[in-house]
PDB file of C-alpha atoms in Angstrom:
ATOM      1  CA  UNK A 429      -3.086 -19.582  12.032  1.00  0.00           C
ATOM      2  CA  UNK A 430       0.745 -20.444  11.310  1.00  0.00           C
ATOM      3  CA  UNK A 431       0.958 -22.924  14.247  1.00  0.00           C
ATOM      4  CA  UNK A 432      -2.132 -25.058  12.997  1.00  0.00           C
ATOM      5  CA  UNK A 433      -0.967 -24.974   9.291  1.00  0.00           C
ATOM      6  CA  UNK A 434       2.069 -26.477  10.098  1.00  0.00           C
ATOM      7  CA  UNK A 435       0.367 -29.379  11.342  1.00  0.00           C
ATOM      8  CA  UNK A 436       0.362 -32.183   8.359  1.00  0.00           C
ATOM      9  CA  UNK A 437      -2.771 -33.178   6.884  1.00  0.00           C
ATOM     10  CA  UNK A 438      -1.625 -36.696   6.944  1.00  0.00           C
ATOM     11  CA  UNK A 439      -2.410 -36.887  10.256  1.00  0.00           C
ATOM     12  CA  UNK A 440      -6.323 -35.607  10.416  1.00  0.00           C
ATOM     13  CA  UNK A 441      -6.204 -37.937   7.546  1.00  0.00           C
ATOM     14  CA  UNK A 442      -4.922 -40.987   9.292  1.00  0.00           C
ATOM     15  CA  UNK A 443      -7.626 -40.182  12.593  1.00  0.00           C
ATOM     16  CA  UNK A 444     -10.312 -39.876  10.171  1.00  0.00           C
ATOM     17  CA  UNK A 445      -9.487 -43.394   8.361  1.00  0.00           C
ATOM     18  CA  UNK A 446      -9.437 -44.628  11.949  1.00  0.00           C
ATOM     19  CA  UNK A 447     -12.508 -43.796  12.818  1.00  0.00           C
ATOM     20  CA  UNK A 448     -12.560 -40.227  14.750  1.00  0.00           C
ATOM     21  CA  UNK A 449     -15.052 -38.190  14.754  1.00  0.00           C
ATOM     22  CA  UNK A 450     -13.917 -34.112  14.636  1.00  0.00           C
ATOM     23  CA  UNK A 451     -14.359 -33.632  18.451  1.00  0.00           C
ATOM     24  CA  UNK A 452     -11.763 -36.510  18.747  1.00  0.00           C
ATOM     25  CA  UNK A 453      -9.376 -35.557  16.290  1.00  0.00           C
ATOM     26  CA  UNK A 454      -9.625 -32.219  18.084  1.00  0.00           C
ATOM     27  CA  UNK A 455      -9.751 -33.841  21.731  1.00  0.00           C
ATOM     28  CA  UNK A 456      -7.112 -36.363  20.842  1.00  0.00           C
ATOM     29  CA  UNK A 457      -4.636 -34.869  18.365  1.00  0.00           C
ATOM     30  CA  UNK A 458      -5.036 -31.037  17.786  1.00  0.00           C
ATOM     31  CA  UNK A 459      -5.300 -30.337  21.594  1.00  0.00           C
ATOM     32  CA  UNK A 460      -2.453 -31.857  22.900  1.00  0.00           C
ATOM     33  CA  UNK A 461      -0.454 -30.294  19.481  1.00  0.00           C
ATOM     34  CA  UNK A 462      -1.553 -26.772  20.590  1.00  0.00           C
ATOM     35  CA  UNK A 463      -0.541 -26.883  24.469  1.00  0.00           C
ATOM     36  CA  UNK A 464       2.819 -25.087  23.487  1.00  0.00           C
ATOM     37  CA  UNK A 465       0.435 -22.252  21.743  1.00  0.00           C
ATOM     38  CA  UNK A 466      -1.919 -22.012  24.626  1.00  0.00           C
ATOM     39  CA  UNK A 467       1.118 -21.712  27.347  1.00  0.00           C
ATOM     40  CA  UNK A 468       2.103 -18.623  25.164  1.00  0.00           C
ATOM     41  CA  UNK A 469      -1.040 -17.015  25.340  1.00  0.00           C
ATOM     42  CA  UNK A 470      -1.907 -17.845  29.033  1.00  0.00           C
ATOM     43  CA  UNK A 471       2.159 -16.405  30.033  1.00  0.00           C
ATOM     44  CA  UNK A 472       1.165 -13.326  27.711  1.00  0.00           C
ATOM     45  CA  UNK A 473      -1.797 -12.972  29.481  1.00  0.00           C
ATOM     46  CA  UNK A 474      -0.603 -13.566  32.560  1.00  0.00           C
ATOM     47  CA  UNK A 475       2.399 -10.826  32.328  1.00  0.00           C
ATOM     48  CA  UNK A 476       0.035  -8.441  31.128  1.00  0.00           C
ATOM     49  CA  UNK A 477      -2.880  -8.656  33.801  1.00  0.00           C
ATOM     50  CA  UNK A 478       0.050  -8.922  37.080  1.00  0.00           C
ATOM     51  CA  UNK A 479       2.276  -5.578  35.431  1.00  0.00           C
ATOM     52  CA  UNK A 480      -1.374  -3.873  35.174  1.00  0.00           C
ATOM     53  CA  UNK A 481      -1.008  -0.553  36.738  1.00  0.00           C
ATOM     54  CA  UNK A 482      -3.195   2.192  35.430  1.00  0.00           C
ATOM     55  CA  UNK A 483      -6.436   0.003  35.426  1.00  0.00           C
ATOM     56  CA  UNK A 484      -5.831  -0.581  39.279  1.00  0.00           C
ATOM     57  CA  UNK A 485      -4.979   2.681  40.383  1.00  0.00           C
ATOM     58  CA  UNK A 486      -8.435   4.110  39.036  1.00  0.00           C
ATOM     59  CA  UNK A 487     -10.854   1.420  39.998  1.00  0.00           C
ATOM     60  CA  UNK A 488      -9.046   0.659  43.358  1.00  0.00           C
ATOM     61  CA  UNK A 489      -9.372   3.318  46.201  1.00  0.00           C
ATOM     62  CA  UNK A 490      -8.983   1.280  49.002  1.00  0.00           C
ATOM     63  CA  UNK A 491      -4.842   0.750  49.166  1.00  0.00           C
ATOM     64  CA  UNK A 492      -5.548  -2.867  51.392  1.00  0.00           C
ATOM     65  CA  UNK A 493      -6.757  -4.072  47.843  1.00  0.00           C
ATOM     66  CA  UNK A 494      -4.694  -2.683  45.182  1.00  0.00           C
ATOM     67  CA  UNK A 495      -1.750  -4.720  43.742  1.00  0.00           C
ATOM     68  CA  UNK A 496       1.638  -4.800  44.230  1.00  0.00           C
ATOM     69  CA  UNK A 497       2.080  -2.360  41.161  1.00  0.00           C
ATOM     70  CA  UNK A 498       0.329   0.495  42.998  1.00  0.00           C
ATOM     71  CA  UNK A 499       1.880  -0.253  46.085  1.00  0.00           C
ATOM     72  CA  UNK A 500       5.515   0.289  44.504  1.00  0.00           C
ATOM     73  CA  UNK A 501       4.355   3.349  43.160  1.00  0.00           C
ATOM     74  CA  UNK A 502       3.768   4.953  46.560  1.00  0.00           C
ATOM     75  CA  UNK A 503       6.454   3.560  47.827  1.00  0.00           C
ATOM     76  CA  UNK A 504       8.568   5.773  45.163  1.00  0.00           C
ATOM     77  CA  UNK A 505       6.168   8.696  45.663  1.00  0.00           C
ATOM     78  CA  UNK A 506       7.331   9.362  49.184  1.00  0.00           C
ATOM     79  CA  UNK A 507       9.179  12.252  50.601  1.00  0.00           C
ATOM     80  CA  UNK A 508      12.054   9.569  52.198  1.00  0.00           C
ATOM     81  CA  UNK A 509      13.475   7.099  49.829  1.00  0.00           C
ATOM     82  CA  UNK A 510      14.144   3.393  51.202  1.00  0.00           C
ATOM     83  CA  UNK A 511      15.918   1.580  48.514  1.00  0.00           C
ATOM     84  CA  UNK A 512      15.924  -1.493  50.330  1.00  0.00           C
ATOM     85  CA  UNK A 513      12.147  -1.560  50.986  1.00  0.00           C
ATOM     86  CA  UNK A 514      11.748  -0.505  47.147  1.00  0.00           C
ATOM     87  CA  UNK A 515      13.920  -3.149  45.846  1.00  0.00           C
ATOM     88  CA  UNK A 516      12.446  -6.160  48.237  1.00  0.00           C
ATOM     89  CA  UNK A 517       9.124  -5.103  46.862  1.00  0.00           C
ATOM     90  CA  UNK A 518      10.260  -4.758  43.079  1.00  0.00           C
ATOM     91  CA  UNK A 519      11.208  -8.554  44.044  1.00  0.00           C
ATOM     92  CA  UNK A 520       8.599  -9.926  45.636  1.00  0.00           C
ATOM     93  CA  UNK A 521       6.684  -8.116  42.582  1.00  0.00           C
ATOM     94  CA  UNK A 522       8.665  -9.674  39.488  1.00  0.00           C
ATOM     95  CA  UNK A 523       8.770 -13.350  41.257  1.00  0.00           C
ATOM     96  CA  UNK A 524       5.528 -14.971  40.041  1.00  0.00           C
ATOM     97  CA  UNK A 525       5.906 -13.644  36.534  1.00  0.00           C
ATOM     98  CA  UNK A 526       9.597 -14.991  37.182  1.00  0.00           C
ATOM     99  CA  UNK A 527       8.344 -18.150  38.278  1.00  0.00           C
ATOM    100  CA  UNK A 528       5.633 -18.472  35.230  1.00  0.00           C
ATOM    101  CA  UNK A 529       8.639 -18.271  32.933  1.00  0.00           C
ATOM    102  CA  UNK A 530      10.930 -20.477  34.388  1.00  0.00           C
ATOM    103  CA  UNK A 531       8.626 -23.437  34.909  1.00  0.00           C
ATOM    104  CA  UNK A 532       6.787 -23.097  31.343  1.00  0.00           C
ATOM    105  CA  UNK A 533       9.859 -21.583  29.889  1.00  0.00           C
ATOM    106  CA  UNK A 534       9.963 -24.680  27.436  1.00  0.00           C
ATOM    107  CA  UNK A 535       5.976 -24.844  26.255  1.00  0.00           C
ATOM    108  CA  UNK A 536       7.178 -21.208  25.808  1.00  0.00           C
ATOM    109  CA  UNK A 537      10.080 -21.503  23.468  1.00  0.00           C
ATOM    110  CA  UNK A 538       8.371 -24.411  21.463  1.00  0.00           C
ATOM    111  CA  UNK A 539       4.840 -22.375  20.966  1.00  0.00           C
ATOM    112  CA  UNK A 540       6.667 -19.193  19.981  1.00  0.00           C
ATOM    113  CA  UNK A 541       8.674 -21.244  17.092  1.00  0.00           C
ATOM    114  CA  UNK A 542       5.642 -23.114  16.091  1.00  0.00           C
ATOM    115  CA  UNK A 543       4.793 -22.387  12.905  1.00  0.00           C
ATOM    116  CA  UNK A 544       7.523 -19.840  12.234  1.00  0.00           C
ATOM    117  CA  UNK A 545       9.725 -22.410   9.841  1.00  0.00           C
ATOM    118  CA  UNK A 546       8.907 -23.740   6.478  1.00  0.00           C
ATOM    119  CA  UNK A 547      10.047 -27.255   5.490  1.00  0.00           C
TER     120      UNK A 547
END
């Protein structure tokens, strides 16, 4: 709600006086506005499905289908401990949440602080 208050009136005004209809002014002004708030939520979302362990270790049975999450788990479960597979796999697990972040790392910063400031 913060993000899309901050947005000044002036300019919903100036679409309408052009001529927009309110699927334009959305299509044409608020969407493209919004794409640092949408980045947020699809990184959020993102983060939270890939680091999603207890859903997949009761509706997966089959270990050739569970995720990466699960499979680190047995890994650590094990009678002999193998740091070096653990830590490869703790990699390999953290790099496309790593890669999410650096690549929409600014659409990131700028949707966060939308909204936030007064002025």
């Amino acid at each position: 709600r913060n993000y899309y208050a901050g947005i000044p009136t002036e300019l919903i005004e100036a679409a309408k006086i052009d001529g927009a209809t309110l699927l334009g002014i959305y299509r044409h002004i608020l969407f493209p506005i919004s794409m640092p708030g949408f980045v947020v939520v699809i990184i959020w979302q993102f983060t939270n499905i890939w680091n999603e362990f207890l859903f997949a270790v009761t509706i997966t049975n089959n270990p050739a289908v569970q995720p990466i999450t699960v499979a680190l788990n047995n890994l650590a479960g094990s009678f002999i401990v193998e740091w070096n597979v653990q830590m490869a796999g703790a990699l390999i697990a953290a790099m496309p949440t790593l890669l999410i972040y650096i690549f929409l790392g600014p659409y990131f910063m700028r949707g966060l602080l939308a909204g936030s400031l007064k002025g």
